[in-house]
Every structure is written in C-alpha cells, then in structure tokens.
Amino acid sequence: MKEKTTPAWTRTALAKAAGVGAETLRFYEQKGLLGEPARNASGYRIYQTSDLDRLKFIRRSQELGFSLQDIAQLLELTGNIRTPRKKVREFASARLELIRGKIRDLRAMERALGKLVTDCDGRGAMKGCPIVEFVAGGSSNEKGCRHE
Amino acid sequence: MKEKTTPAWTRTALAKAAGVGAETLRFYEQKGLLGEPARNASGYRIYQTSDLDRLKFIRRSQELGFSLQDIAQLLELTGNIRTPRKKVREFASARLELIRGKIRDLRAMERALGKLVTDCDGRGAMKGCPIVEFVAGGSSNEKGCRHE
DNA sequence: GTTGACCCTGTATCCAGCTACAGGGTGTAG
DNA sequence: CTACACCCTGTAGCTGGATACAGGGTCAAC
C-alpha cells in the first residue's frame, strides 16, 4: 500500500489483471470508455486501480448483452456526479426495465432447458417440446413443435 | 399435418412477421439456422409457420446474448429427436449453468441500478456507489469509487 | 404486353469490437 | 554499450452479423 488506493499499473499489467488484450485498452480509450490515463515522462500510460474496476465493469456488462455504447452511457451516468439527477433516474429506470426483461427471458429459457434436462434422462422418449414452450412463453402461443 | 398448421409464407411476409429483414432469411439459411425451405415451380422459397417460431426463438436467444453458433446448437439439440440423449443433457446442462450465471449477474446489476434510482431521488447527494457495488459483487471488493 | 412488385443468385459493403502490424522510442540488466 | 522487453502512434485486417447491390427471372393487374 504505497499510493493509497491507487498503485500505478502498466499497460500490460492492467490488461492482464482485467483479462483483456493490451491493445484493447487503447481501443477503449479511443471509444471514451476509459478516459485518458496519466502519462509518465516518456509518454507511457499510467493506470490506476480504479481503471481496473472500470474494466471489470465493462466486461461484465458486455457479458450481459450491453454494447460498448450502452456501457459508456452507464459509466457516464454512475461515474459523473455532475450528471443531472433527472437524467440519472430516467436512464437508470429504462435500463432497469431492460434488465428485468432480460431476466424474465432468461428464466423462461432456464425453465425450458431445465425441463429438457429433466425430461431427457438419457433414455426413453423426449417428452414435451421445450423450445416451443420457450417461444410460446415469449409472445406467440401453441403449435409449431417440430420434433416428434 | 402439413398444410393445416402451416400456411405458406412468402419471403418478405415471413421476414415482416418475424421482424427481420428479408435478406436475413437467406443469411440464416446459409448459416444453417433455418434449413432449406421448400420451393415453388419457379424456385421461390416457401416458408412454414414453424419457420416463424424458429425465427422468433433465434431473435430472443440473440437478445439473451447467445451467438448464432450457440443458437444453431440449441436448435439442433432441441429440434432433432435423433440427438444422442447424453449430448442433449450435457449441452443443456452447460447452457443452464451459463444462463443461471447470467441471471445472477443481471440481478446484481438490477440491484445496483435499482439502488441508483432509489438513492438519486432527483435532488440531494448521490449516496453510495452502485457501480462499485456491482463490480464488488462480481469479484473484486472495496474502494474505487470515482464519483463524489 | 408492359408495368411493378415480387423472387432468384452471387458478391460487395457495413458496423461493432477487437487484434495485429509497422516503424520508432525507452529503460534496465548484464 | 547493447540486448531485449516494453512503450508509443497510426493504420490495416479480422470475425460476426447482417445489409445492399447487380443483373436477371416471374407473374398478376391493368
């Protein structure tokens, strides 16, 4: 613990720690996801631990299906204390609905796949039609089972 | 039971109904996601209602973060009665774990964003640091709050 | 029998998100 | 001093997932 909460990270060190390529850092910087890091005397980038957190957030958000643009907005929102409160609420609420929708869909898929696993016990006939159940649960209804 | 449950769809009609571009159907066909449709005398593609279900499934799966390759596998699995039972179980179980992980992550994000919405009531100071909470909930822990 | 809306195939183009050079500077170990 | 690993910038290339022509058939309506 030297510099308090933010020891300096080199480009490759940070990349390794975050599980991304070193070039990706520059790419994210260009896209405004990381913000320009400090530089040492010879122009080398110096990253902070907060950048590592940010990177982790980015990767996790990506896995959840958010685009880099979405993530940039999310970061802007939550990271900038000067963001107008109303905007924060609006954007966050919209995102929240989106997220809840995704959770609902994933749960439907979970149920469908779970049923598939349960029903297909490794022998015997495949009962039900999980895929159709899933699709039906989404919006349409009944019919359309292809396997049998 | 062919013509009963499956009135014929033309290319653009199906595309419109499924909310995709007409060209996309050909693309999916090339990628093996749709399978070769029947053709009329002059070579026009004739789609069935089951193709519409399939398309809906594809789009929903995509929204949940599955790649077209993943989806092809899912469809293969659930749609082909001849799939070896063991493979079905294995693949489905792996997918299930993946899906459950996504749900967990989304819930963490939901909590974080929900807190942001709750805390930022449109005036006063922004309490807590949802973004850091989310990141912390993922793997790292403590510190790194940038806003304030 | 010509128009216009569709269909066909093949190929080219586009966008996101990386990833990989090329050509050059830096800095520490031996 | 000289390797050698690392850093810089700029730009080209790659994969996935579409999307858009170009050049040509089909067909129902007028």
mmCIF file of C-alpha atoms (C1' of nucleotides) in Angstrom:
data_model
loop_
_atom_site.group_PDB
_atom_site.id
_atom_site.type_symbol
_atom_site.label_atom_id
_atom_site.label_comp_id
_atom_site.label_asym_id
_atom_site.label_seq_id
_atom_site.Cartn_x
_atom_site.Cartn_y
_atom_site.Cartn_z
ATOM 1 C CA MET A 1 0.000 0.000 0.000
ATOM 2 C CA LYS A 2 2.035 2.931 -1.212
ATOM 3 C CA GLU A 3 -0.029 5.418 -3.078
ATOM 4 C CA LYS A 4 -3.125 4.847 -1.015
ATOM 5 C CA THR A 5 -5.811 3.220 -3.097
ATOM 6 C CA THR A 6 -4.219 3.521 -6.494
ATOM 7 C CA PRO A 7 -0.856 1.985 -7.191
ATOM 8 C CA ALA A 8 0.265 2.583 -10.759
ATOM 9 C CA TRP A 9 -0.382 -0.076 -13.349
ATOM 10 C CA THR A 10 1.453 -0.505 -16.571
ATOM 11 C CA ARG A 11 -0.428 -1.177 -19.755
ATOM 12 C CA THR A 12 0.179 -4.910 -19.951
ATOM 13 C CA ALA A 13 -0.154 -5.390 -16.213
ATOM 14 C CA LEU A 14 -3.584 -3.803 -16.192
ATOM 15 C CA ALA A 15 -4.631 -5.680 -19.293
ATOM 16 C CA LYS A 16 -3.564 -8.957 -17.764
ATOM 17 C CA ALA A 17 -5.298 -8.222 -14.480
ATOM 18 C CA ALA A 18 -8.518 -7.357 -16.276
ATOM 19 C CA GLY A 19 -8.312 -10.247 -18.692
ATOM 20 C CA VAL A 20 -8.251 -8.127 -21.832
ATOM 21 C CA GLY A 21 -5.634 -7.552 -24.515
ATOM 22 C CA ALA A 22 -3.203 -4.686 -24.092
ATOM 23 C CA GLU A 23 -4.348 -3.165 -27.352
ATOM 24 C CA THR A 24 -7.892 -3.250 -26.118
ATOM 25 C CA LEU A 25 -7.052 -0.622 -23.522
ATOM 26 C CA ARG A 26 -6.085 1.800 -26.230
ATOM 27 C CA PHE A 27 -9.219 0.890 -28.110
ATOM 28 C CA TYR A 28 -11.420 1.564 -25.084
ATOM 29 C CA GLU A 29 -9.613 4.814 -24.529
ATOM 30 C CA GLN A 30 -10.374 5.873 -28.098
ATOM 31 C CA LYS A 31 -14.005 4.949 -27.550
ATOM 32 C CA GLY A 32 -14.174 7.028 -24.407
ATOM 33 C CA LEU A 33 -14.741 4.062 -22.144
ATOM 34 C CA LEU A 34 -11.581 4.503 -20.170
ATOM 35 C CA GLY A 35 -10.673 8.153 -20.286
ATOM 36 C CA GLU A 36 -7.148 9.346 -20.880
ATOM 37 C CA PRO A 37 -4.751 7.948 -18.299
ATOM 38 C CA ALA A 38 -1.876 9.861 -16.759
ATOM 39 C CA ARG A 39 1.452 9.615 -18.542
ATOM 40 C CA ASN A 40 4.970 9.341 -17.256
ATOM 41 C CA ALA A 41 7.856 11.482 -18.524
ATOM 42 C CA SER A 42 8.261 9.476 -21.708
ATOM 43 C CA GLY A 43 4.608 9.244 -22.533
ATOM 44 C CA TYR A 44 3.839 5.822 -21.107
ATOM 45 C CA ARG A 45 0.302 5.359 -19.837
ATOM 46 C CA ILE A 46 -0.084 5.005 -16.082
ATOM 47 C CA TYR A 47 -3.298 3.350 -14.924
ATOM 48 C CA GLN A 48 -4.933 3.337 -11.514
ATOM 49 C CA THR A 49 -6.752 0.601 -9.672
ATOM 50 C CA SER A 50 -9.985 2.396 -10.407
ATOM 51 C CA ASP A 51 -9.322 1.676 -14.067
ATOM 52 C CA LEU A 52 -9.203 -1.996 -13.228
ATOM 53 C CA ASP A 53 -12.615 -1.766 -11.581
ATOM 54 C CA ARG A 54 -13.897 0.062 -14.579
ATOM 55 C CA LEU A 55 -12.587 -2.603 -16.915
ATOM 56 C CA LYS A 56 -14.200 -5.334 -14.876
ATOM 57 C CA PHE A 57 -17.456 -3.472 -15.014
ATOM 58 C CA ILE A 58 -17.148 -3.141 -18.763
ATOM 59 C CA ARG A 59 -16.503 -6.832 -19.283
ATOM 60 C CA ARG A 60 -19.322 -7.911 -17.043
ATOM 61 C CA SER A 61 -21.733 -5.530 -18.676
ATOM 62 C CA GLN A 62 -20.726 -6.839 -22.048
ATOM 63 C CA GLU A 63 -21.465 -10.377 -20.997
ATOM 64 C CA LEU A 64 -24.923 -9.189 -20.083
ATOM 65 C CA GLY A 65 -25.503 -8.021 -23.589
ATOM 66 C CA PHE A 66 -24.805 -4.313 -23.327
ATOM 67 C CA SER A 67 -22.980 -2.677 -26.204
ATOM 68 C CA LEU A 68 -19.921 -0.539 -25.637
ATOM 69 C CA GLN A 69 -22.106 2.483 -26.300
ATOM 70 C CA ASP A 70 -24.573 1.429 -23.632
ATOM 71 C CA ILE A 71 -21.728 0.866 -21.244
ATOM 72 C CA ALA A 72 -20.241 4.247 -21.970
ATOM 73 C CA GLN A 73 -23.582 5.775 -21.014
ATOM 74 C CA LEU A 74 -23.866 3.681 -17.898
ATOM 75 C CA LEU A 75 -20.390 4.721 -16.839
ATOM 76 C CA GLU A 76 -21.066 8.335 -17.634
ATOM 77 C CA LEU A 77 -24.205 8.169 -15.545
ATOM 78 C CA THR A 78 -22.881 6.480 -12.487
ATOM 79 C CA GLY A 79 -19.415 7.956 -12.614
ATOM 80 C CA ASN A 80 -20.195 11.608 -13.056
ATOM 81 C CA ILE A 81 -21.550 13.339 -10.013
ATOM 82 C CA ARG A 82 -22.480 16.275 -12.161
ATOM 83 C CA THR A 83 -24.999 14.285 -14.161
ATOM 84 C CA PRO A 84 -28.419 15.920 -13.803
ATOM 85 C CA ARG A 85 -30.377 13.839 -11.308
ATOM 86 C CA LYS A 86 -33.391 13.544 -13.540
ATOM 87 C CA LYS A 87 -31.366 12.044 -16.353
ATOM 88 C CA VAL A 88 -29.833 9.568 -13.971
ATOM 89 C CA ARG A 89 -33.242 8.404 -12.874
ATOM 90 C CA GLU A 90 -34.632 8.223 -16.365
ATOM 91 C CA PHE A 91 -31.799 6.351 -17.915
ATOM 92 C CA ALA A 92 -31.394 4.048 -14.982
ATOM 93 C CA SER A 93 -35.095 3.269 -14.896
ATOM 94 C CA ALA A 94 -35.121 2.445 -18.577
ATOM 95 C CA ARG A 95 -32.098 0.206 -18.150
ATOM 96 C CA LEU A 96 -33.738 -1.409 -15.175
ATOM 97 C CA GLU A 97 -36.754 -2.350 -17.234
ATOM 98 C CA LEU A 98 -34.494 -3.721 -19.924
ATOM 99 C CA ILE A 99 -32.587 -5.763 -17.387
ATOM 100 C CA ARG A 100 -35.772 -7.089 -15.829
ATOM 101 C CA GLY A 101 -36.991 -8.126 -19.244
ATOM 102 C CA LYS A 102 -33.770 -9.980 -19.852
ATOM 103 C CA ILE A 103 -34.066 -11.725 -16.524
ATOM 104 C CA ARG A 104 -37.600 -12.792 -17.360
ATOM 105 C CA ASP A 105 -36.484 -14.148 -20.724
ATOM 106 C CA LEU A 106 -33.536 -15.934 -19.250
ATOM 107 C CA ARG A 107 -35.748 -17.517 -16.647
ATOM 108 C CA ALA A 108 -38.091 -18.743 -19.339
ATOM 109 C CA MET A 109 -35.113 -20.211 -21.113
ATOM 110 C CA GLU A 110 -33.874 -21.683 -17.849
ATOM 111 C CA ARG A 111 -37.195 -23.387 -17.281
ATOM 112 C CA ALA A 112 -37.270 -24.675 -20.841
ATOM 113 C CA LEU A 113 -33.757 -26.032 -20.723
ATOM 114 C CA GLY A 114 -34.238 -27.375 -17.234
ATOM 115 C CA LYS A 115 -37.233 -29.279 -18.466
ATOM 116 C CA LEU A 116 -35.219 -30.572 -21.350
ATOM 117 C CA VAL A 117 -32.577 -31.856 -18.955
ATOM 118 C CA THR A 118 -35.144 -33.404 -16.657
ATOM 119 C CA ASP A 119 -37.203 -34.974 -19.381
ATOM 120 C CA CYS A 120 -34.340 -36.337 -21.366
ATOM 121 C CA ASP A 121 -32.986 -38.646 -18.730
ATOM 122 C CA GLY A 122 -30.631 -40.259 -21.176
ATOM 123 C CA ARG A 123 -33.061 -42.836 -22.459
ATOM 124 C CA GLY A 124 -36.681 -43.088 -23.456
ATOM 125 C CA ALA A 125 -38.671 -40.622 -25.448
ATOM 126 C CA MET A 126 -38.191 -36.890 -25.318
ATOM 127 C CA LYS A 127 -41.288 -35.515 -23.664
ATOM 128 C CA GLY A 128 -42.695 -32.091 -24.289
ATOM 129 C CA CYS A 129 -41.151 -29.508 -26.527
ATOM 130 C CA PRO A 130 -39.075 -27.046 -24.511
ATOM 131 C CA ILE A 131 -38.188 -24.941 -27.468
ATOM 132 C CA VAL A 132 -41.809 -24.351 -28.304
ATOM 133 C CA GLU A 133 -42.637 -23.682 -24.702
ATOM 134 C CA PHE A 134 -39.975 -21.049 -24.650
ATOM 135 C CA VAL A 135 -41.109 -19.422 -27.827
ATOM 136 C CA ALA A 136 -44.702 -19.605 -26.672
ATOM 137 C CA GLY A 137 -43.781 -18.100 -23.335
ATOM 138 C CA GLY A 138 -42.294 -15.209 -25.227
ATOM 139 C CA SER A 139 -45.181 -13.957 -27.230
ATOM 140 C CA SER A 140 -46.801 -16.396 -29.626
ATOM 141 C CA ASN A 141 -48.691 -19.418 -28.376
ATOM 142 C CA GLU A 142 -49.423 -23.085 -29.070
ATOM 143 C CA LYS A 143 -48.484 -25.192 -32.097
ATOM 144 C CA GLY A 144 -45.295 -25.465 -34.095
ATOM 145 C CA CYS A 145 -43.486 -28.348 -32.422
ATOM 146 C CA ARG A 146 -41.076 -29.805 -34.901
ATOM 147 C CA HIS A 147 -39.589 -32.751 -33.146
ATOM 148 C CA GLU A 148 -41.548 -35.952 -32.651
ATOM 149 C CA MET B 1 -50.481 -32.426 -40.944
ATOM 150 C CA LYS B 2 -48.603 -30.242 -43.263
ATOM 151 C CA GLU B 3 -50.813 -27.722 -44.891
ATOM 152 C CA LYS B 4 -53.051 -27.485 -41.867
ATOM 153 C CA THR B 5 -50.855 -25.917 -39.280
ATOM 154 C CA THR B 6 -48.512 -24.377 -41.777
ATOM 155 C CA PRO B 7 -49.879 -21.976 -44.306
ATOM 156 C CA ALA B 8 -47.210 -20.940 -46.787
ATOM 157 C CA TRP B 9 -45.306 -17.761 -46.172
ATOM 158 C CA THR B 10 -43.502 -15.755 -48.745
ATOM 159 C CA ARG B 11 -40.054 -14.428 -48.055
ATOM 160 C CA THR B 12 -40.996 -10.857 -47.218
ATOM 161 C CA ALA B 13 -44.148 -11.887 -45.386
ATOM 162 C CA LEU B 14 -42.200 -14.146 -43.062
ATOM 163 C CA ALA B 15 -39.480 -11.585 -42.606
ATOM 164 C CA LYS B 16 -42.009 -8.936 -41.713
ATOM 165 C CA ALA B 17 -43.832 -11.218 -39.303
ATOM 166 C CA ALA B 18 -40.604 -12.129 -37.562
ATOM 167 C CA GLY B 19 -39.275 -8.611 -37.527
ATOM 168 C CA VAL B 20 -36.168 -9.339 -39.548
ATOM 169 C CA GLY B 21 -35.001 -8.237 -42.970
ATOM 170 C CA ALA B 22 -35.862 -10.353 -45.978
ATOM 171 C CA GLU B 23 -32.194 -10.795 -46.792
ATOM 172 C CA THR B 24 -31.586 -12.055 -43.296
ATOM 173 C CA LEU B 25 -33.619 -15.156 -44.054
ATOM 174 C CA ARG B 26 -31.203 -16.098 -46.790
ATOM 175 C CA PHE B 27 -28.334 -15.343 -44.450
ATOM 176 C CA TYR B 28 -29.750 -17.607 -41.748
ATOM 177 C CA GLU B 29 -30.341 -20.279 -44.307
ATOM 178 C CA GLN B 30 -26.699 -20.122 -45.365
ATOM 179 C CA LYS B 31 -25.660 -20.384 -41.740
ATOM 180 C CA GLY B 32 -27.805 -23.437 -41.237
ATOM 181 C CA LEU B 33 -30.136 -21.739 -38.791
ATOM 182 C CA LEU B 34 -33.195 -22.099 -40.908
ATOM 183 C CA GLY B 35 -32.733 -25.107 -43.138
ATOM 184 C CA GLU B 36 -33.609 -25.095 -46.797
ATOM 185 C CA PRO B 37 -37.237 -24.189 -47.370
ATOM 186 C CA ALA B 38 -39.463 -25.782 -49.982
ATOM 187 C CA ARG B 39 -39.574 -24.088 -53.354
ATOM 188 C CA ASN B 40 -42.380 -23.454 -55.783
ATOM 189 C CA ALA B 41 -42.174 -24.178 -59.509
ATOM 190 C CA SER B 42 -40.104 -21.110 -60.241
ATOM 191 C CA GLY B 43 -37.724 -21.505 -57.358
ATOM 192 C CA TYR B 44 -39.375 -19.149 -54.868
ATOM 193 C CA ARG B 45 -38.858 -20.074 -51.233
ATOM 194 C CA ILE B 46 -41.960 -21.241 -49.371
ATOM 195 C CA TYR B 47 -41.826 -20.955 -45.598
ATOM 196 C CA GLN B 48 -43.958 -22.593 -42.931
ATOM 197 C CA THR B 49 -45.290 -21.250 -39.681
ATOM 198 C CA SER B 50 -42.750 -23.377 -37.880
ATOM 199 C CA ASP B 51 -40.091 -21.231 -39.511
ATOM 200 C CA LEU B 52 -41.688 -18.216 -37.902
ATOM 201 C CA ASP B 53 -41.434 -19.856 -34.487
ATOM 202 C CA ARG B 54 -37.874 -20.726 -35.210
ATOM 203 C CA LEU B 55 -37.089 -17.142 -36.158
ATOM 204 C CA LYS B 56 -38.674 -15.823 -33.004
ATOM 205 C CA PHE B 57 -36.614 -18.220 -30.985
ATOM 206 C CA ILE B 58 -33.482 -17.086 -32.763
ATOM 207 C CA ARG B 59 -34.151 -13.421 -32.115
ATOM 208 C CA ARG B 60 -34.993 -13.930 -28.473
ATOM 209 C CA SER B 61 -31.934 -16.066 -27.918
ATOM 210 C CA GLN B 62 -29.815 -13.424 -29.521
ATOM 211 C CA GLU B 63 -31.152 -10.809 -27.174
ATOM 212 C CA LEU B 64 -30.042 -13.027 -24.337
ATOM 213 C CA GLY B 65 -26.507 -12.945 -25.594
ATOM 214 C CA PHE B 66 -26.251 -16.188 -27.496
ATOM 215 C CA SER B 67 -24.294 -16.196 -30.731
ATOM 216 C CA LEU B 68 -25.753 -17.599 -33.916
ATOM 217 C CA GLN B 69 -23.497 -20.590 -33.456
ATOM 218 C CA ASP B 70 -24.838 -21.208 -29.966
ATOM 219 C CA ILE B 71 -28.339 -20.890 -31.286
ATOM 220 C CA ALA B 72 -27.665 -23.316 -34.103
ATOM 221 C CA GLN B 73 -26.574 -25.819 -31.474
ATOM 222 C CA LEU B 74 -29.575 -25.150 -29.286
ATOM 223 C CA LEU B 75 -31.870 -25.655 -32.232
ATOM 224 C CA GLU B 76 -30.075 -28.787 -33.300
ATOM 225 C CA LEU B 77 -30.396 -30.126 -29.794
ATOM 226 C CA THR B 78 -33.992 -29.419 -29.122
ATOM 227 C CA GLY B 79 -35.200 -29.916 -32.642
ATOM 228 C CA ASN B 80 -33.592 -33.177 -33.563
ATOM 229 C CA ILE B 81 -35.085 -36.203 -31.913
ATOM 230 C CA ARG B 82 -32.125 -38.223 -33.081
ATOM 231 C CA THR B 83 -29.660 -36.280 -30.966
ATOM 232 C CA PRO B 84 -27.906 -38.658 -28.590
ATOM 233 C CA ARG B 85 -29.533 -38.251 -25.184
ATOM 234 C CA LYS B 86 -26.265 -37.846 -23.387
ATOM 235 C CA LYS B 87 -25.224 -34.946 -25.579
ATOM 236 C CA VAL B 88 -28.558 -33.296 -25.017
ATOM 237 C CA ARG B 89 -28.126 -33.485 -21.289
ATOM 238 C CA GLU B 90 -24.532 -32.323 -21.335
ATOM 239 C CA PHE B 91 -25.031 -29.389 -23.606
ATOM 240 C CA ALA B 92 -28.261 -28.353 -21.966
ATOM 241 C CA SER B 93 -26.728 -28.541 -18.517
ATOM 242 C CA ALA B 94 -23.788 -26.418 -19.559
ATOM 243 C CA ARG B 95 -26.145 -23.870 -21.107
ATOM 244 C CA LEU B 96 -28.236 -23.944 -17.982
ATOM 245 C CA GLU B 97 -25.245 -23.038 -15.845
ATOM 246 C CA LEU B 98 -24.385 -20.255 -18.248
ATOM 247 C CA ILE B 99 -27.915 -18.943 -18.136
ATOM 248 C CA ARG B 100 -28.009 -19.073 -14.349
ATOM 249 C CA GLY B 101 -24.774 -17.144 -14.216
ATOM 250 C CA LYS B 102 -26.247 -14.506 -16.468
ATOM 251 C CA ILE B 103 -29.317 -14.267 -14.312
ATOM 252 C CA ARG B 104 -27.152 -13.797 -11.231
ATOM 253 C CA ASP B 105 -25.169 -11.065 -12.939
ATOM 254 C CA LEU B 106 -28.248 -9.335 -14.194
ATOM 255 C CA ARG B 107 -29.753 -9.416 -10.728
ATOM 256 C CA ALA B 108 -26.622 -7.834 -9.320
ATOM 257 C CA MET B 109 -26.933 -5.164 -11.945
ATOM 258 C CA GLU B 110 -30.614 -4.794 -11.218
ATOM 259 C CA ARG B 111 -29.884 -4.240 -7.540
ATOM 260 C CA ALA B 112 -27.145 -1.764 -8.339
ATOM 261 C CA LEU B 113 -29.254 0.215 -10.763
ATOM 262 C CA GLY B 114 -32.279 -0.026 -8.520
ATOM 263 C CA LYS B 115 -30.275 1.469 -5.720
ATOM 264 C CA LEU B 116 -29.100 4.207 -8.030
ATOM 265 C CA VAL B 117 -32.685 5.038 -8.859
ATOM 266 C CA THR B 118 -33.772 4.905 -5.251
ATOM 267 C CA ASP B 119 -30.861 6.873 -3.897
ATOM 268 C CA CYS B 120 -30.839 9.515 -6.526
ATOM 269 C CA ASP B 121 -34.260 10.879 -5.814
ATOM 270 C CA GLY B 122 -33.704 13.801 -8.106
ATOM 271 C CA ARG B 123 -32.124 16.079 -5.560
ATOM 272 C CA GLY B 124 -29.606 15.893 -2.761
ATOM 273 C CA ALA B 125 -26.386 13.968 -2.724
ATOM 274 C CA MET B 126 -25.889 10.693 -4.508
ATOM 275 C CA LYS B 127 -25.494 8.135 -1.795
ATOM 276 C CA GLY B 128 -23.402 5.032 -2.153
ATOM 277 C CA CYS B 129 -21.718 3.986 -5.336
ATOM 278 C CA PRO B 130 -23.820 1.465 -7.222
ATOM 279 C CA ILE B 131 -21.268 0.924 -9.891
ATOM 280 C CA VAL B 132 -18.656 -0.110 -7.374
ATOM 281 C CA GLU B 133 -21.132 -2.265 -5.542
ATOM 282 C CA PHE B 134 -21.833 -4.057 -8.746
ATOM 283 C CA VAL B 135 -18.211 -4.568 -9.552
ATOM 284 C CA ALA B 136 -17.535 -5.640 -5.998
ATOM 285 C CA GLY B 137 -20.414 -8.075 -6.119
ATOM 286 C CA GLY B 138 -18.767 -9.584 -9.149
ATOM 287 C CA SER B 139 -15.303 -10.388 -7.882
ATOM 288 C CA SER B 140 -13.197 -7.553 -6.513
ATOM 289 C CA ASN B 141 -14.076 -5.737 -3.304
ATOM 290 C CA GLU B 142 -13.976 -2.358 -1.570
ATOM 291 C CA LYS B 143 -12.700 1.010 -2.748
ATOM 292 C CA GLY B 144 -12.509 2.566 -6.175
ATOM 293 C CA CYS B 145 -15.484 4.896 -6.031
ATOM 294 C CA ARG B 146 -14.892 7.650 -8.522
ATOM 295 C CA HIS B 147 -17.797 9.944 -8.073
ATOM 296 C CA GLU B 148 -18.029 12.433 -5.178
ATOM 297 C "C1'" DG C 1 -47.818 -6.929 -73.428
ATOM 298 C "C1'" DT C 2 -45.971 -3.682 -70.377
ATOM 299 C "C1'" DT C 3 -45.569 -2.239 -65.645
ATOM 300 C "C1'" DG C 4 -44.370 -3.029 -60.979
ATOM 301 C "C1'" DA C 5 -43.912 -5.844 -57.131
ATOM 302 C "C1'" DC C 6 -42.019 -9.515 -56.011
ATOM 303 C "C1'" DC C 7 -38.350 -13.559 -56.387
ATOM 304 C "C1'" DC C 8 -33.605 -15.609 -57.601
ATOM 305 C "C1'" DT C 9 -28.057 -15.898 -57.109
ATOM 306 C "C1'" DG C 10 -23.735 -14.024 -56.164
ATOM 307 C "C1'" DT C 11 -20.920 -10.768 -54.334
ATOM 308 C "C1'" DA C 12 -19.738 -6.434 -52.031
ATOM 309 C "C1'" DT C 13 -20.284 -3.448 -48.220
ATOM 310 C "C1'" DC C 14 -21.089 -2.052 -43.496
ATOM 311 C "C1'" DC C 15 -20.769 -1.804 -38.319
ATOM 312 C "C1'" DA C 16 -19.050 -3.390 -33.817
ATOM 313 C "C1'" DG C 17 -15.408 -4.948 -31.386
ATOM 314 C "C1'" DC C 18 -11.271 -6.225 -31.404
ATOM 315 C "C1'" DT C 19 -6.319 -7.655 -32.929
ATOM 316 C "C1'" DA C 20 -2.124 -7.149 -35.396
ATOM 317 C "C1'" DC C 21 1.383 -4.894 -37.685
ATOM 318 C "C1'" DA C 22 4.976 -1.203 -38.958
ATOM 319 C "C1'" DG C 23 8.180 1.916 -37.622
ATOM 320 C "C1'" DG C 24 10.104 4.006 -33.953
ATOM 321 C "C1'" DG C 25 11.391 5.495 -28.752
ATOM 322 C "C1'" DT C 26 12.617 3.914 -23.629
ATOM 323 C "C1'" DG C 27 14.878 1.721 -19.836
ATOM 324 C "C1'" DT C 28 17.060 -1.732 -17.149
ATOM 325 C "C1'" DA C 29 20.097 -5.994 -16.802
ATOM 326 C "C1'" DG C 30 24.483 -7.703 -17.745
ATOM 327 C "C1'" DC D 1 27.137 -0.434 -24.506
ATOM 328 C "C1'" DT D 2 23.939 -3.408 -26.258
ATOM 329 C "C1'" DA D 3 20.130 -6.571 -25.759
ATOM 330 C "C1'" DC D 4 15.640 -7.008 -25.078
ATOM 331 C "C1'" DA D 5 11.287 -6.258 -23.262
ATOM 332 C "C1'" DC D 6 8.306 -2.910 -23.081
ATOM 333 C "C1'" DC D 7 6.060 1.591 -24.615
ATOM 334 C "C1'" DC D 8 4.333 4.939 -28.311
ATOM 335 C "C1'" DT D 9 1.222 6.265 -32.749
ATOM 336 C "C1'" DG D 10 -1.150 5.205 -36.797
ATOM 337 C "C1'" DT D 11 -3.448 2.263 -39.550
ATOM 338 C "C1'" DA D 12 -4.716 -2.243 -41.585
ATOM 339 C "C1'" DG D 13 -7.109 -6.571 -41.010
ATOM 340 C "C1'" DC D 14 -10.327 -9.995 -38.906
ATOM 341 C "C1'" DT D 15 -14.901 -12.119 -37.176
ATOM 342 C "C1'" DG D 16 -19.753 -11.962 -36.549
ATOM 343 C "C1'" DG D 17 -23.956 -10.459 -38.068
ATOM 344 C "C1'" DA D 18 -26.232 -8.544 -41.114
ATOM 345 C "C1'" DT D 19 -27.494 -5.452 -45.346
ATOM 346 C "C1'" DA D 20 -27.160 -3.787 -50.090
ATOM 347 C "C1'" DC D 21 -26.468 -4.034 -54.803
ATOM 348 C "C1'" DA D 22 -26.193 -6.001 -59.711
ATOM 349 C "C1'" DG D 23 -28.132 -8.496 -63.132
ATOM 350 C "C1'" DG D 24 -31.729 -11.173 -64.126
ATOM 351 C "C1'" DG D 25 -36.442 -14.188 -63.856
ATOM 352 C "C1'" DT D 26 -41.875 -14.424 -62.597
ATOM 353 C "C1'" DC D 27 -46.407 -13.051 -62.614
ATOM 354 C "C1'" DA D 28 -50.880 -10.661 -61.638
ATOM 355 C "C1'" DA D 29 -53.009 -6.374 -62.896
ATOM 356 C "C1'" DC D 30 -54.109 -3.178 -65.953
#
